[in-house]
Each structure stands twice: as structure tokens, then as C-alpha cells.
PDB file of C-alpha atoms and ligand atoms in Angstrom:
ATOM      1  CA  UNK X   1     116.124 -64.093 197.249  1.00 51.00           C
ATOM      2  CA  UNK X   2     117.202 -60.719 195.919  1.00 88.00           C
ATOM      3  CA  UNK X   3     119.226 -60.525 192.725  1.00 96.00           C
ATOM      4  CA  UNK X   4     122.960 -59.930 192.460  1.00 98.00           C
ATOM      5  CA  UNK X   5     124.483 -56.732 191.157  1.00 98.00           C
ATOM      6  CA  UNK X   6     127.525 -57.192 188.899  1.00 98.00           C
ATOM      7  CA  UNK X   7     129.480 -54.333 187.341  1.00 98.00           C
ATOM      8  CA  UNK X   8     132.026 -54.204 184.525  1.00 98.00           C
ATOM      9  CA  UNK X   9     134.881 -51.718 184.720  1.00 98.00           C
ATOM     10  CA  UNK X  10     138.019 -50.755 182.846  1.00 97.00           C
ATOM     11  CA  UNK X  11     139.597 -48.032 180.728  1.00 95.00           C
ATOM     12  CA  UNK X  12     138.392 -47.269 177.181  1.00 91.00           C
ATOM     13  CA  UNK X  13     138.968 -50.177 174.823  1.00 89.00           C
ATOM     14  CA  UNK X  14     139.641 -52.668 177.629  1.00 91.00           C
ATOM     15  CA  UNK X  15     137.110 -55.197 176.320  1.00 90.00           C
ATOM     16  CA  UNK X  16     134.191 -54.803 178.746  1.00 92.00           C
ATOM     17  CA  UNK X  17     131.552 -54.745 176.056  1.00 89.00           C
ATOM     18  CA  UNK X  18     132.985 -57.752 174.208  1.00 90.00           C
ATOM     19  CA  UNK X  19     132.758 -59.811 177.389  1.00 95.00           C
ATOM     20  CA  UNK X  20     129.145 -58.880 177.976  1.00 95.00           C
ATOM     21  CA  UNK X  21     128.046 -61.658 175.621  1.00 95.00           C
ATOM     22  CA  UNK X  22     130.128 -64.218 177.515  1.00 96.00           C
ATOM     23  CA  UNK X  23     128.479 -63.110 180.755  1.00 97.00           C
ATOM     24  CA  UNK X  24     125.014 -63.285 179.247  1.00 97.00           C
ATOM     25  CA  UNK X  25     125.469 -66.819 177.941  1.00 96.00           C
ATOM     26  CA  UNK X  26     126.951 -67.902 181.270  1.00 97.00           C
ATOM     27  CA  UNK X  27     123.921 -66.594 183.196  1.00 97.00           C
ATOM     28  CA  UNK X  28     121.531 -68.150 180.695  1.00 97.00           C
ATOM     29  CA  UNK X  29     123.268 -71.520 181.054  1.00 96.00           C
ATOM     30  CA  UNK X  30     122.538 -71.299 184.803  1.00 96.00           C
ATOM     31  CA  UNK X  31     118.902 -70.175 184.280  1.00 96.00           C
ATOM     32  CA  UNK X  32     119.547 -66.861 186.012  1.00 97.00           C
ATOM     33  CA  UNK X  33     117.167 -63.969 185.202  1.00 98.00           C
ATOM     34  CA  UNK X  34     119.090 -60.783 184.473  1.00 98.00           C
ATOM     35  CA  UNK X  35     119.005 -57.395 182.800  1.00 98.00           C
ATOM     36  CA  UNK X  36     121.923 -55.508 181.279  1.00 98.00           C
ATOM     37  CA  UNK X  37     122.308 -51.781 181.665  1.00 98.00           C
ATOM     38  CA  UNK X  38     125.001 -49.112 181.540  1.00 97.00           C
ATOM     39  CA  UNK X  39     126.273 -45.850 183.013  1.00 97.00           C
ATOM     40  CA  UNK X  40     126.191 -43.028 182.301  1.00 96.00           C
ATOM     41  CA  UNK X  41     122.690 -42.936 180.867  1.00 94.00           C
ATOM     42  CA  UNK X  42     120.958 -46.042 182.254  1.00 94.00           C
ATOM     43  CA  UNK X  43     118.105 -44.206 184.036  1.00 93.00           C
ATOM     44  CA  UNK X  44     115.159 -42.140 182.746  1.00 93.00           C
ATOM     45  CA  UNK X  45     117.089 -38.822 182.777  1.00 92.00           C
ATOM     46  CA  UNK X  46     120.163 -40.584 181.409  1.00 91.00           C
ATOM     47  CA  UNK X  47     119.809 -39.755 177.736  1.00 90.00           C
ATOM     48  CA  UNK X  48     120.201 -36.014 178.275  1.00 91.00           C
ATOM     49  CA  UNK X  49     122.902 -36.441 180.932  1.00 92.00           C
ATOM     50  CA  UNK X  50     124.852 -38.826 178.731  1.00 91.00           C
ATOM     51  CA  UNK X  51     124.945 -36.413 175.835  1.00 90.00           C
ATOM     52  CA  UNK X  52     126.029 -33.552 178.142  1.00 90.00           C
ATOM     53  CA  UNK X  53     128.784 -35.724 179.584  1.00 93.00           C
ATOM     54  CA  UNK X  54     130.159 -37.222 176.374  1.00 91.00           C
ATOM     55  CA  UNK X  55     129.763 -34.314 173.964  1.00 89.00           C
ATOM     56  CA  UNK X  56     133.107 -32.674 173.183  1.00 87.00           C
ATOM     57  CA  UNK X  57     131.429 -29.254 172.988  1.00 87.00           C
ATOM     58  CA  UNK X  58     130.187 -29.425 176.624  1.00 88.00           C
ATOM     59  CA  UNK X  59     131.844 -26.819 178.788  1.00 91.00           C
ATOM     60  CA  UNK X  60     131.713 -28.456 182.202  1.00 93.00           C
ATOM     61  CA  UNK X  61     134.228 -28.446 185.051  1.00 95.00           C
ATOM     62  CA  UNK X  62     135.446 -31.651 186.711  1.00 96.00           C
ATOM     63  CA  UNK X  63     133.220 -30.945 189.719  1.00 96.00           C
ATOM     64  CA  UNK X  64     130.117 -30.521 187.557  1.00 96.00           C
ATOM     65  CA  UNK X  65     131.060 -33.700 185.705  1.00 95.00           C
ATOM     66  CA  UNK X  66     131.266 -35.511 189.061  1.00 97.00           C
ATOM     67  CA  UNK X  67     127.856 -34.229 190.181  1.00 97.00           C
ATOM     68  CA  UNK X  68     126.205 -35.180 186.884  1.00 95.00           C
ATOM     69  CA  UNK X  69     127.661 -38.711 187.056  1.00 96.00           C
ATOM     70  CA  UNK X  70     126.383 -39.128 190.602  1.00 97.00           C
ATOM     71  CA  UNK X  71     122.922 -37.723 189.774  1.00 96.00           C
ATOM     72  CA  UNK X  72     122.722 -40.093 186.816  1.00 96.00           C
ATOM     73  CA  UNK X  73     123.691 -42.993 189.111  1.00 97.00           C
ATOM     74  CA  UNK X  74     121.080 -42.280 191.792  1.00 97.00           C
ATOM     75  CA  UNK X  75     118.383 -41.970 189.105  1.00 96.00           C
ATOM     76  CA  UNK X  76     119.571 -45.237 187.522  1.00 98.00           C
ATOM     77  CA  UNK X  77     119.565 -47.026 190.896  1.00 98.00           C
ATOM     78  CA  UNK X  78     116.072 -45.816 191.832  1.00 97.00           C
ATOM     79  CA  UNK X  79     114.420 -46.624 188.539  1.00 97.00           C
ATOM     80  CA  UNK X  80     116.272 -49.611 187.098  1.00 98.00           C
ATOM     81  CA  UNK X  81     118.829 -51.298 189.346  1.00 98.00           C
ATOM     82  CA  UNK X  82     117.084 -51.534 192.732  1.00 98.00           C
ATOM     83  CA  UNK X  83     113.607 -52.509 191.427  1.00 97.00           C
ATOM     84  CA  UNK X  84     115.207 -55.340 189.413  1.00 98.00           C
ATOM     85  CA  UNK X  85     117.272 -56.624 192.333  1.00 98.00           C
ATOM     86  CA  UNK X  86     114.204 -56.551 194.578  1.00 97.00           C
ATOM     87  CA  UNK X  87     112.368 -58.771 192.080  1.00 97.00           C
ATOM     88  CA  UNK X  88     115.258 -61.229 192.207  1.00 97.00           C
ATOM     89  CA  UNK X  89     116.541 -60.263 188.767  1.00 98.00           C
ATOM     90  CA  UNK X  90     120.314 -59.879 188.481  1.00 98.00           C
ATOM     91  CA  UNK X  91     121.676 -56.607 187.118  1.00 98.00           C
ATOM     92  CA  UNK X  92     124.781 -56.416 184.925  1.00 98.00           C
ATOM     93  CA  UNK X  93     125.934 -52.827 184.532  1.00 98.00           C
ATOM     94  CA  UNK X  94     128.558 -51.698 182.045  1.00 97.00           C
ATOM     95  CA  UNK X  95     130.309 -49.202 184.399  1.00 98.00           C
ATOM     96  CA  UNK X  96     129.177 -48.007 187.843  1.00 98.00           C
ATOM     97  CA  UNK X  97     130.673 -46.373 190.932  1.00 98.00           C
ATOM     98  CA  UNK X  98     134.302 -47.465 190.433  1.00 98.00           C
ATOM     99  CA  UNK X  99     134.291 -45.473 187.164  1.00 98.00           C
ATOM    100  CA  UNK X 100     133.719 -42.305 189.184  1.00 98.00           C
ATOM    101  CA  UNK X 101     136.679 -43.013 191.483  1.00 98.00           C
ATOM    102  CA  UNK X 102     138.837 -43.924 188.483  1.00 98.00           C
ATOM    103  CA  UNK X 103     137.828 -41.150 186.034  1.00 98.00           C
ATOM    104  CA  UNK X 104     136.846 -38.201 188.226  1.00 98.00           C
ATOM    105  CA  UNK X 105     139.228 -39.157 191.063  1.00 98.00           C
ATOM    106  CA  UNK X 106     142.216 -40.682 189.259  1.00 98.00           C
ATOM    107  CA  UNK X 107     141.751 -39.064 185.848  1.00 97.00           C
ATOM    108  CA  UNK X 108     140.545 -35.556 186.729  1.00 97.00           C
ATOM    109  CA  UNK X 109     142.313 -35.404 190.101  1.00 98.00           C
ATOM    110  CA  UNK X 110     139.308 -34.727 192.359  1.00 98.00           C
ATOM    111  CA  UNK X 111     139.985 -35.671 196.017  1.00 97.00           C
ATOM    112  CA  UNK X 112     138.808 -39.206 196.725  1.00 97.00           C
ATOM    113  CA  UNK X 113     137.351 -37.944 200.034  1.00 97.00           C
ATOM    114  CA  UNK X 114     134.979 -35.646 198.100  1.00 97.00           C
ATOM    115  CA  UNK X 115     133.704 -38.640 196.143  1.00 98.00           C
ATOM    116  CA  UNK X 116     133.340 -40.624 199.392  1.00 98.00           C
ATOM    117  CA  UNK X 117     131.229 -37.760 200.798  1.00 97.00           C
ATOM    118  CA  UNK X 118     128.868 -37.834 197.824  1.00 98.00           C
ATOM    119  CA  UNK X 119     128.597 -41.609 198.026  1.00 98.00           C
ATOM    120  CA  UNK X 120     127.509 -41.245 201.664  1.00 98.00           C
ATOM    121  CA  UNK X 121     125.179 -38.356 200.957  1.00 97.00           C
ATOM    122  CA  UNK X 122     123.399 -40.210 198.171  1.00 97.00           C
ATOM    123  CA  UNK X 123     123.627 -43.574 199.917  1.00 97.00           C
ATOM    124  CA  UNK X 124     125.113 -45.352 196.894  1.00 98.00           C
ATOM    125  CA  UNK X 125     125.397 -49.136 197.443  1.00 98.00           C
ATOM    126  CA  UNK X 126     128.373 -51.238 196.370  1.00 98.00           C
ATOM    127  CA  UNK X 127     127.854 -53.990 193.786  1.00 98.00           C
ATOM    128  CA  UNK X 128     128.257 -57.651 194.807  1.00 98.00           C
ATOM    129  CA  UNK X 129     130.900 -58.363 192.172  1.00 98.00           C
ATOM    130  CA  UNK X 130     132.998 -56.222 189.842  1.00 98.00           C
ATOM    131  CA  UNK X 131     134.990 -57.491 186.873  1.00 98.00           C
ATOM    132  CA  UNK X 132     137.902 -55.155 186.192  1.00 98.00           C
ATOM    133  CA  UNK X 133     139.159 -55.538 182.616  1.00 98.00           C
ATOM    134  CA  UNK X 134     142.782 -54.532 182.913  1.00 97.00           C
ATOM    135  CA  UNK X 135     144.938 -53.508 179.969  1.00 95.00           C
ATOM    136  CA  UNK X 136     147.758 -51.082 179.258  1.00 95.00           C
ATOM    137  CA  UNK X 137     146.320 -47.772 177.982  1.00 95.00           C
ATOM    138  CA  UNK X 138     148.666 -47.880 174.958  1.00 93.00           C
ATOM    139  CA  UNK X 139     146.962 -51.011 173.616  1.00 91.00           C
ATOM    140  CA  UNK X 140     143.492 -50.076 174.842  1.00 88.00           C
ATOM    141  CA  UNK X 141     143.481 -46.661 173.183  1.00 84.00           C
ATOM    142  CA  UNK X 142     144.608 -48.132 169.873  1.00 84.00           C
ATOM    143  CA  UNK X 143     141.583 -50.423 170.047  1.00 81.00           C
ATOM    144  CA  UNK X 144     139.218 -47.605 171.048  1.00 77.00           C
ATOM    145  CA  UNK X 145     140.481 -45.359 168.228  1.00 77.00           C
ATOM    146  CA  UNK X 146     139.648 -47.982 165.622  1.00 78.00           C
ATOM    147  CA  UNK X 147     136.051 -48.128 166.819  1.00 76.00           C
ATOM    148  CA  UNK X 148     134.442 -44.762 166.182  1.00 74.00           C
ATOM    149  CA  UNK X 149     134.801 -41.031 166.651  1.00 81.00           C
ATOM    150  CA  UNK X 150     136.385 -40.226 170.014  1.00 82.00           C
ATOM    151  CA  UNK X 151     134.145 -38.809 172.771  1.00 87.00           C
ATOM    152  CA  UNK X 152     135.071 -36.229 175.450  1.00 89.00           C
ATOM    153  CA  UNK X 153     136.899 -38.843 177.559  1.00 89.00           C
ATOM    154  CA  UNK X 154     138.507 -40.862 174.771  1.00 87.00           C
ATOM    155  CA  UNK X 155     140.189 -37.781 173.322  1.00 87.00           C
ATOM    156  CA  UNK X 156     142.136 -37.183 176.571  1.00 90.00           C
ATOM    157  CA  UNK X 157     145.901 -37.903 176.447  1.00 90.00           C
ATOM    158  CA  UNK X 158     147.508 -41.218 177.349  1.00 92.00           C
ATOM    159  CA  UNK X 159     148.618 -40.017 180.812  1.00 95.00           C
ATOM    160  CA  UNK X 160     144.964 -39.383 181.736  1.00 96.00           C
ATOM    161  CA  UNK X 161     144.102 -42.996 180.909  1.00 96.00           C
ATOM    162  CA  UNK X 162     147.206 -44.168 182.788  1.00 96.00           C
ATOM    163  CA  UNK X 163     145.981 -42.407 185.947  1.00 97.00           C
ATOM    164  CA  UNK X 164     142.568 -44.049 185.521  1.00 98.00           C
ATOM    165  CA  UNK X 165     144.131 -47.486 185.270  1.00 98.00           C
ATOM    166  CA  UNK X 166     146.275 -46.832 188.358  1.00 98.00           C
ATOM    167  CA  UNK X 167     143.200 -45.794 190.355  1.00 98.00           C
ATOM    168  CA  UNK X 168     141.336 -48.928 189.230  1.00 98.00           C
ATOM    169  CA  UNK X 169     144.267 -51.064 190.396  1.00 98.00           C
ATOM    170  CA  UNK X 170     144.327 -49.227 193.737  1.00 98.00           C
ATOM    171  CA  UNK X 171     140.604 -49.899 194.151  1.00 98.00           C
ATOM    172  CA  UNK X 172     141.111 -53.582 193.368  1.00 98.00           C
ATOM    173  CA  UNK X 173     143.692 -53.791 196.175  1.00 98.00           C
ATOM    174  CA  UNK X 174     141.289 -52.062 198.543  1.00 97.00           C
ATOM    175  CA  UNK X 175     138.293 -54.270 197.683  1.00 97.00           C
ATOM    176  CA  UNK X 176     139.912 -57.606 196.902  1.00 97.00           C
ATOM    177  CA  UNK X 177     136.804 -59.575 197.792  1.00 96.00           C
ATOM    178  CA  UNK X 178     134.595 -57.666 195.370  1.00 98.00           C
ATOM    179  CA  UNK X 179     136.829 -56.592 192.478  1.00 98.00           C
ATOM    180  CA  UNK X 180     138.255 -59.382 190.324  1.00 98.00           C
ATOM    181  CA  UNK X 181     140.821 -58.548 187.671  1.00 98.00           C
ATOM    182  CA  UNK X 182     140.509 -59.954 184.147  1.00 98.00           C
ATOM    183  CA  UNK X 183     143.735 -59.725 182.135  1.00 97.00           C
ATOM    184  CA  UNK X 184     142.517 -58.200 178.874  1.00 96.00           C
ATOM    185  CA  UNK X 185     145.916 -58.404 177.191  1.00 95.00           C
ATOM    186  CA  UNK X 186     145.314 -62.111 176.549  1.00 95.00           C
ATOM    187  CA  UNK X 187     143.515 -63.510 173.522  1.00 93.00           C
ATOM    188  CA  UNK X 188     139.738 -63.752 173.320  1.00 93.00           C
ATOM    189  CA  UNK X 189     139.462 -67.397 174.468  1.00 95.00           C
ATOM    190  CA  UNK X 190     141.646 -66.778 177.491  1.00 96.00           C
ATOM    191  CA  UNK X 191     139.714 -63.659 178.484  1.00 97.00           C
ATOM    192  CA  UNK X 192     136.476 -65.582 178.066  1.00 96.00           C
ATOM    193  CA  UNK X 193     137.639 -68.383 180.345  1.00 97.00           C
ATOM    194  CA  UNK X 194     138.779 -65.912 183.027  1.00 98.00           C
ATOM    195  CA  UNK X 195     135.334 -64.295 182.934  1.00 98.00           C
ATOM    196  CA  UNK X 196     133.551 -67.652 183.217  1.00 97.00           C
ATOM    197  CA  UNK X 197     135.819 -68.802 186.032  1.00 97.00           C
ATOM    198  CA  UNK X 198     135.211 -65.594 187.992  1.00 98.00           C
ATOM    199  CA  UNK X 199     131.444 -65.941 187.635  1.00 98.00           C
ATOM    200  CA  UNK X 200     131.492 -69.570 188.546  1.00 97.00           C
ATOM    201  CA  UNK X 201     133.571 -68.901 191.693  1.00 97.00           C
ATOM    202  CA  UNK X 202     131.144 -66.139 192.607  1.00 97.00           C
ATOM    203  CA  UNK X 203     128.171 -68.494 192.275  1.00 93.00           C
ATOM    204  CA  UNK X 204     129.907 -71.194 194.306  1.00 90.00           C
ATOM    205  CA  UNK X 205     130.425 -68.730 197.138  1.00 87.00           C
ATOM    206  CA  UNK X 206     126.727 -67.811 197.252  1.00 77.00           C
TER     207      UNK X 206
HETATM  208  P1  TYD E 301     130.854 -44.927 176.978  1.00 71.31           P
HETATM  209  O1  TYD E 301     130.648 -44.520 175.565  1.00 71.31           O
HETATM  210  O2  TYD E 301     129.772 -45.676 177.657  1.00 71.31           O
HETATM  211  O3  TYD E 301     132.250 -45.610 177.090  1.00 71.31           O
HETATM  212  P2  TYD E 301     132.746 -47.059 177.372  1.00 71.31           P
HETATM  213  O4  TYD E 301     132.354 -47.846 176.158  1.00 71.31           O
HETATM  214  O5  TYD E 301     134.211 -46.879 177.533  1.00 71.31           O
HETATM  215  O6  TYD E 301     132.070 -47.519 178.637  1.00 71.31           O
HETATM  216  O7  TYD E 301     131.220 -43.611 177.780  1.00 71.31           O
HETATM  217  C1  TYD E 301     131.234 -43.559 179.112  1.00 71.31           C
HETATM  218  C2  TYD E 301     132.348 -42.612 179.503  1.00 71.31           C
HETATM  219  O8  TYD E 301     132.011 -42.003 180.740  1.00 71.31           O
HETATM  220  C3  TYD E 301     133.640 -43.339 179.691  1.00 71.31           C
HETATM  221  O9  TYD E 301     134.662 -42.608 179.079  1.00 71.31           O
HETATM  222  C4  TYD E 301     133.860 -43.306 181.172  1.00 71.31           C
HETATM  223  C5  TYD E 301     133.099 -42.108 181.631  1.00 71.31           C
HETATM  224  N1  TYD E 301     132.581 -42.209 183.012  1.00 71.31           N
HETATM  225  C6  TYD E 301     133.094 -41.382 183.994  1.00 71.31           C
HETATM  226  O10 TYD E 301     133.981 -40.558 183.715  1.00 71.31           O
HETATM  227  N2  TYD E 301     132.628 -41.475 185.277  1.00 71.31           N
HETATM  228  C7  TYD E 301     131.631 -42.333 185.619  1.00 71.31           C
HETATM  229  O11 TYD E 301     131.200 -42.381 186.801  1.00 71.31           O
HETATM  230  C8  TYD E 301     131.077 -43.183 184.585  1.00 71.31           C
HETATM  231  C9  TYD E 301     129.971 -44.148 184.905  1.00 71.31           C
HETATM  232  C10 TYD E 301     131.584 -43.090 183.294  1.00 71.31           C
END
């Protein structure tokens, strides 16, 4: 059997990374082999692309940003994601394709149809399951600010992050079977149980 591909999505500070541990212990409790990875920067050319994309000094247009994200993704798929899935190993990726629709589409305002065209051109597959960590940008950005120095995306104004959240919610309406919302405004235990319940429902459906 080939492995399952699960992605984690949400605005900055929405709690994706905190829930990664919950997901890992859940998979271990079910004896599922998995790897964790992330975008941008998960593939062999990712290190350089990631620093170009996140560095505040980078002078890149929204279109160039979109192309770099997609190039990073295809390289990540070819070298990490697809070989693992073929071996039957599950892949958990911190961000993937929905981030491009949300950030470059919703946030930067690039036409969704242009992103669709690139997805077709590069033949980008959809994940089997996506956990969308949903939180108001006001709370999320407060959390993100307390973490470390802000990168090129985190320093954008609140309205930018609001547009990203709206696009994520639109995507979740469009792909209700695949995208499951986790309410990140709740306390840690409640978020953890939503994550476990989502994974367990997903396994039951397999
Ligand atoms: P990262 O430090 O990994 O942030 P986070 O902890 O929030 O995941 O930075 C990744 C940034 O790149 C994040 O701000 C979202 C952005 N991004 C896009 O704009 N488009 C994309 O397709 C992807 C994968 C990420």
C-alpha cells in the first residue's frame, strides 16, 4: 500500500508546529511509518530558495515569489514526498499547496486561475488530508511576534493575514472532504483532541 500524504496549514502563529508532536505520537501509537517535512525548503534546492523567499532584503515580485514556491514544491515532491509515499511511508508536511493559494492568491492578490495553471503545468498532486489550523489573525500574530524576529511574510500588516485566512476558509468549503478545520482558539488539550479525532476518522475511512 502506498503511504498517505497529510499537510498542515494555517496563518502565522496558528499552532501548526505545536500540533506536529501530537500527530507524531498518534501515528506512532498506530505503528505507522512516517516522515515529517516542510515547505518552503523541504527539497534539495530548498535551503537557498527558502532564504530568498523569507529574507526581508529580497527584492522579488509576487509573481516571482509564486514561481519560486512552485519550483520548490516540485523539487520537494520529486526528491522527498513521492519516493516516501511509494515506499509506503506517510508524509506529514508543514505547509504545502494550499499555502500558495492562501498567501500568493489571497494575500498577494494573484489570480487563482494563474495558480491553477501552474498546478496543471507542474502536475502537482493534492494531499490525502489537510488539517487547517484556524485562528483570528489578531491572536495569531501576537503569538508569532513573541516567537522570534519577523520574516518577510510575518512583517506584513494584519489585513494581509486576514485575506490569507479568508482564502483558507474558502478552500476548506471547496474541498470539504480533504480539508478539516481545527479551531486553534481553544486551549491546548482541546486542540490536541480535535487533531486526534480528525486523524482517527481519517484512518477509519481508509
Ligand atoms: P515558515 O518560517 O516556515 O513559517 P511558518 O512557521 O508560519 O510555517 O515560513 C514559511 C512562510 O512561507 C510562511 O509565511 C508562509 C509562506 N508560504 C507562502 O507564501 N507560499 C507557499 O506556497 C508556502 C509553502 C509558504
